[in-house]
mmCIF file of C-alpha atoms in Angstrom:
data_model
loop_
_atom_site.group_PDB
_atom_site.id
_atom_site.type_symbol
_atom_site.label_atom_id
_atom_site.label_comp_id
_atom_site.label_asym_id
_atom_site.label_seq_id
_atom_site.Cartn_x
_atom_site.Cartn_y
_atom_site.Cartn_z
ATOM 1 C CA MET A 1 0.012 0.110 0.061
ATOM 2 C CA ASN A 2 2.853 2.254 0.816
ATOM 3 C CA LEU A 3 4.387 1.647 -2.567
ATOM 4 C CA LEU A 4 1.313 2.396 -4.425
ATOM 5 C CA LYS A 5 1.183 5.669 -2.421
ATOM 6 C CA ASN A 6 4.649 6.667 -3.228
ATOM 7 C CA PHE A 7 4.363 5.931 -7.003
ATOM 8 C CA LEU A 8 1.164 8.056 -7.160
ATOM 9 C CA LEU A 9 2.905 10.851 -5.421
ATOM 10 C CA LEU A 10 5.842 10.478 -7.743
ATOM 11 C CA LEU A 11 3.448 10.579 -10.589
ATOM 12 C CA LEU A 12 1.602 13.627 -9.459
ATOM 13 C CA ILE A 13 4.938 15.624 -9.024
ATOM 14 C CA LEU A 14 6.308 14.537 -12.492
ATOM 15 C CA VAL A 15 2.754 15.692 -14.054
ATOM 16 C CA GLY A 16 2.921 19.049 -12.186
ATOM 17 C CA ILE A 17 6.706 19.606 -13.078
ATOM 18 C CA GLY A 18 5.587 18.990 -16.946
ATOM 19 C CA GLY A 19 2.535 21.082 -16.681
ATOM 20 C CA CYS A 20 4.549 23.814 -15.309
ATOM 21 C CA ALA A 21 7.248 23.489 -17.982
ATOM 22 C CA GLY A 22 4.517 23.622 -20.774
ATOM 23 C CA ALA A 23 2.896 26.514 -19.407
ATOM 24 C CA THR A 24 5.815 28.751 -19.505
ATOM 25 C CA ASP A 25 6.437 27.858 -23.269
ATOM 26 C CA HIS A 26 2.773 28.614 -23.826
ATOM 27 C CA ARG A 27 2.674 31.918 -22.120
ATOM 28 C CA GLU A 28 5.837 32.974 -23.997
ATOM 29 C CA GLU A 29 4.330 31.987 -27.408
ATOM 30 C CA TYR A 30 1.123 34.277 -26.771
ATOM 31 C CA SER A 31 2.799 37.283 -25.310
ATOM 32 C CA SER A 32 0.755 40.572 -25.975
ATOM 33 C CA VAL A 33 3.794 42.384 -27.048
ATOM 34 C CA ALA A 34 5.885 40.724 -29.404
ATOM 35 C CA GLU A 35 9.186 41.618 -31.075
ATOM 36 C CA ASN A 36 8.747 42.479 -34.518
ATOM 37 C CA PRO A 37 9.857 39.944 -37.010
ATOM 38 C CA ILE A 38 10.729 42.365 -39.688
ATOM 39 C CA SER A 39 13.231 44.931 -38.112
ATOM 40 C CA ASN A 40 13.778 48.401 -39.550
ATOM 41 C CA GLN A 41 10.475 48.672 -41.419
ATOM 42 C CA GLY A 42 7.887 51.462 -41.534
ATOM 43 C CA ASN A 43 8.120 55.114 -42.668
ATOM 44 C CA VAL A 44 6.086 58.369 -41.908
ATOM 45 C CA MET A 45 5.737 60.670 -44.548
ATOM 46 C CA ILE A 46 4.882 64.424 -43.537
ATOM 47 C CA GLY A 47 5.128 66.835 -46.585
ATOM 48 C CA ALA A 48 8.137 66.141 -48.534
ATOM 49 C CA ASP A 49 9.914 64.488 -45.629
ATOM 50 C CA THR A 50 10.333 60.827 -44.766
ATOM 51 C CA ILE A 51 10.714 59.826 -40.796
ATOM 52 C CA LYS A 52 11.683 56.253 -39.986
ATOM 53 C CA LEU A 53 9.558 54.553 -37.594
ATOM 54 C CA HIS A 54 11.305 53.617 -34.402
ATOM 55 C CA GLU A 55 10.596 50.193 -33.001
ATOM 56 C CA LEU A 56 9.617 50.712 -29.481
ATOM 57 C CA SER A 57 10.725 48.211 -26.768
ATOM 58 C CA SER A 58 8.037 45.833 -25.100
ATOM 59 C CA ASN A 59 9.684 46.167 -21.468
ATOM 60 C CA GLN A 60 9.936 50.085 -21.790
ATOM 61 C CA GLN A 61 7.750 52.226 -19.460
ATOM 62 C CA ARG A 62 5.393 54.246 -21.373
ATOM 63 C CA LYS A 63 6.494 57.611 -19.932
ATOM 64 C CA ASP A 64 9.889 57.056 -21.296
ATOM 65 C CA GLN A 65 8.885 55.487 -24.653
ATOM 66 C CA PHE A 66 10.059 58.570 -26.875
ATOM 67 C CA LYS A 67 13.486 59.431 -25.126
ATOM 68 C CA PHE A 68 14.941 57.699 -28.191
ATOM 69 C CA ALA A 69 14.469 60.861 -30.274
ATOM 70 C CA PHE A 70 16.197 63.007 -27.494
ATOM 71 C CA ASP A 71 19.288 61.019 -27.092
ATOM 72 C CA PRO A 72 22.138 63.368 -27.103
ATOM 73 C CA THR A 73 24.547 60.821 -28.852
ATOM 74 C CA VAL A 74 22.313 60.903 -31.983
ATOM 75 C CA GLN A 75 22.643 63.704 -33.826
ATOM 76 C CA GLN A 76 19.228 64.228 -35.349
ATOM 77 C CA GLU A 77 16.994 67.533 -35.522
ATOM 78 C CA ILE A 78 13.379 66.826 -34.314
ATOM 79 C CA ALA A 79 11.398 68.393 -37.088
ATOM 80 C CA TYR A 80 8.536 71.084 -36.849
ATOM 81 C CA TYR A 81 5.443 70.602 -39.047
ATOM 82 C CA LYS A 82 2.479 72.778 -39.251
ATOM 83 C CA ILE A 83 -1.048 71.884 -37.856
ATOM 84 C CA GLY A 84 -2.978 70.644 -40.901
ATOM 85 C CA GLU A 85 -0.220 68.550 -42.598
ATOM 86 C CA THR A 86 -1.248 64.964 -43.886
ATOM 87 C CA VAL A 87 0.811 62.294 -42.125
ATOM 88 C CA THR A 88 1.085 59.170 -43.685
ATOM 89 C CA ILE A 89 2.413 55.804 -42.158
ATOM 90 C CA ASP A 90 3.453 53.264 -44.559
ATOM 91 C CA PHE A 91 4.440 49.550 -43.388
ATOM 92 C CA GLY A 92 5.987 48.635 -46.840
ATOM 93 C CA GLU A 93 5.198 44.875 -47.480
ATOM 94 C CA THR A 94 4.199 44.085 -43.848
ATOM 95 C CA VAL A 95 0.181 44.004 -43.481
ATOM 96 C CA TYR A 96 -1.149 44.563 -39.976
ATOM 97 C CA ASP A 97 -4.651 43.350 -38.918
ATOM 98 C CA ASN A 98 -5.341 46.596 -37.171
ATOM 99 C CA ILE A 99 -3.725 49.476 -35.842
ATOM 100 C CA THR A 100 -3.932 52.418 -33.215
ATOM 101 C CA ILE A 101 -2.543 55.887 -33.099
ATOM 102 C CA LEU A 102 -1.656 57.620 -29.838
ATOM 103 C CA ASP A 103 -0.659 61.210 -29.651
ATOM 104 C CA ASN A 104 1.338 62.090 -26.598
ATOM 105 C CA LEU A 105 2.688 65.526 -25.293
ATOM 106 C CA LEU A 106 6.356 65.326 -24.360
ATOM 107 C CA ASN A 107 8.699 67.594 -22.385
ATOM 108 C CA SER A 108 12.253 68.717 -23.699
ATOM 109 C CA GLU A 109 13.601 65.234 -22.520
ATOM 110 C CA GLY A 110 11.179 62.920 -24.313
ATOM 111 C CA GLU A 111 9.038 62.129 -21.079
ATOM 112 C CA GLN A 112 5.042 62.213 -21.028
ATOM 113 C CA LEU A 113 3.804 65.407 -19.889
ATOM 114 C CA TYR A 114 0.554 64.501 -18.572
ATOM 115 C CA THR A 115 -1.550 61.376 -17.418
ATOM 116 C CA ASP A 116 -2.666 58.467 -19.739
ATOM 117 C CA LYS A 117 -6.097 60.517 -19.765
ATOM 118 C CA GLU A 118 -4.430 63.069 -21.714
ATOM 119 C CA ILE A 119 -3.376 60.998 -24.657
ATOM 120 C CA LYS A 120 -5.271 61.512 -27.901
ATOM 121 C CA ASN A 121 -6.539 58.678 -30.087
ATOM 122 C CA VAL A 122 -5.804 59.743 -33.425
ATOM 123 C CA ALA A 123 -8.506 58.719 -36.160
ATOM 124 C CA PHE A 124 -6.981 57.867 -39.431
ATOM 125 C CA THR A 125 -7.962 56.475 -42.825
ATOM 126 C CA LYS A 126 -6.481 53.260 -44.508
ATOM 127 C CA ILE A 127 -5.668 53.523 -47.945
ATOM 128 C CA ASP A 128 -4.251 49.917 -49.111
ATOM 129 C CA ASN A 129 -1.429 49.321 -46.744
ATOM 130 C CA THR A 130 -1.138 53.059 -45.670
ATOM 131 C CA TYR A 131 -2.452 54.830 -42.820
ATOM 132 C CA GLN A 132 -3.132 58.609 -43.026
ATOM 133 C CA PHE A 133 -4.486 61.517 -40.704
ATOM 134 C CA LYS A 134 -4.364 65.218 -40.622
ATOM 135 C CA LEU A 135 -2.121 66.621 -37.907
ATOM 136 C CA GLU A 136 -4.283 68.526 -35.530
ATOM 137 C CA LYS A 137 -3.737 70.758 -32.405
ATOM 138 C CA HIS A 138 -3.488 68.691 -29.201
ATOM 139 C CA PHE A 139 -6.166 69.444 -26.496
ATOM 140 C CA ALA A 140 -3.967 68.848 -23.723
ATOM 141 C CA SER A 141 -1.269 71.590 -24.874
ATOM 142 C CA ALA A 142 -3.868 74.249 -23.565
ATOM 143 C CA LEU A 143 -3.341 72.993 -20.153
ATOM 144 C CA ASN A 144 0.214 74.551 -20.018
ATOM 145 C CA SER A 145 -0.047 77.369 -17.273
ATOM 146 C CA ASN A 146 3.061 79.155 -19.497
ATOM 147 C CA TYR A 147 1.095 79.066 -22.514
ATOM 148 C CA GLU A 148 2.349 81.462 -25.394
ATOM 149 C CA PRO A 149 0.294 81.580 -28.895
ATOM 150 C CA SER A 150 3.787 80.803 -30.869
ATOM 151 C CA GLN A 151 5.034 78.292 -28.571
ATOM 152 C CA THR A 152 6.056 74.795 -30.118
ATOM 153 C CA VAL A 153 5.636 71.415 -28.538
ATOM 154 C CA TYR A 154 6.949 67.842 -28.855
ATOM 155 C CA ARG A 155 4.382 65.353 -29.920
ATOM 156 C CA GLY A 156 5.459 61.621 -29.462
ATOM 157 C CA PHE A 157 3.005 59.521 -31.755
ATOM 158 C CA ARG A 158 2.744 55.448 -30.529
ATOM 159 C CA ILE A 159 1.565 53.210 -33.445
ATOM 160 C CA ASN A 160 0.490 49.843 -31.959
ATOM 161 C CA ALA A 161 0.273 47.672 -34.936
ATOM 162 C CA TYR A 162 -1.613 44.214 -34.423
ATOM 163 C CA LYS A 163 -1.016 40.927 -36.292
ATOM 164 C CA ASP A 164 -1.974 37.481 -35.212
ATOM 165 C CA ASP A 165 -3.044 38.605 -31.758
ATOM 166 C CA LYS A 166 0.477 40.290 -31.096
ATOM 167 C CA GLU A 167 1.204 43.912 -30.658
ATOM 168 C CA TYR A 168 4.156 45.543 -32.556
ATOM 169 C CA PRO A 169 4.798 48.877 -30.895
ATOM 170 C CA PHE A 170 6.418 51.874 -32.897
ATOM 171 C CA GLY A 171 6.968 55.620 -32.640
ATOM 172 C CA PHE A 172 8.068 58.977 -34.037
ATOM 173 C CA VAL A 173 8.468 62.511 -32.556
ATOM 174 C CA ILE A 174 7.806 65.904 -34.114
ATOM 175 C CA LYS A 175 7.356 69.456 -33.014
ATOM 176 C CA THR A 176 4.211 71.364 -33.760
ATOM 177 C CA ASP A 177 2.515 74.533 -32.503
ATOM 178 C CA SER A 178 0.801 74.665 -29.074
ATOM 179 C CA TYR A 179 -2.785 74.907 -28.909
#
């Protein structure tokens, strides 16, 4: 009888260990944010300019997600664009099931200025495999207590592209007029 109990206990332990190992593999397979299988892809066109989409890290905090554009070791100027310009996002040959575009106001170090409530969800039009929207004023730029009509603001756009139930985050940063 003791031998049967020991055998059942050992079998239960082995099944439990095997089940846990399988659960870990399954969790990684269906992670909500996945590493993009195609790196260095995607462009943003505004006027005559083309900006490369930056692939955002899945483990990065949202408040710091746009710091890449403010890196002092990278010699790039954040370009200014007028309100009303058409923004076109082109993923090239990669076709995503769906995307969302989020507009964030940033400080001069690339950190999110306000809470998530002030992040604007941007409406866009899909044409073939490109997405277009008009650059509009951001409502939260009026919250600045030092408001000046000619003031420019930094804006970080996060594009969440979805394919096969996985999210691929991208971003770009520009300057525009304040509200």
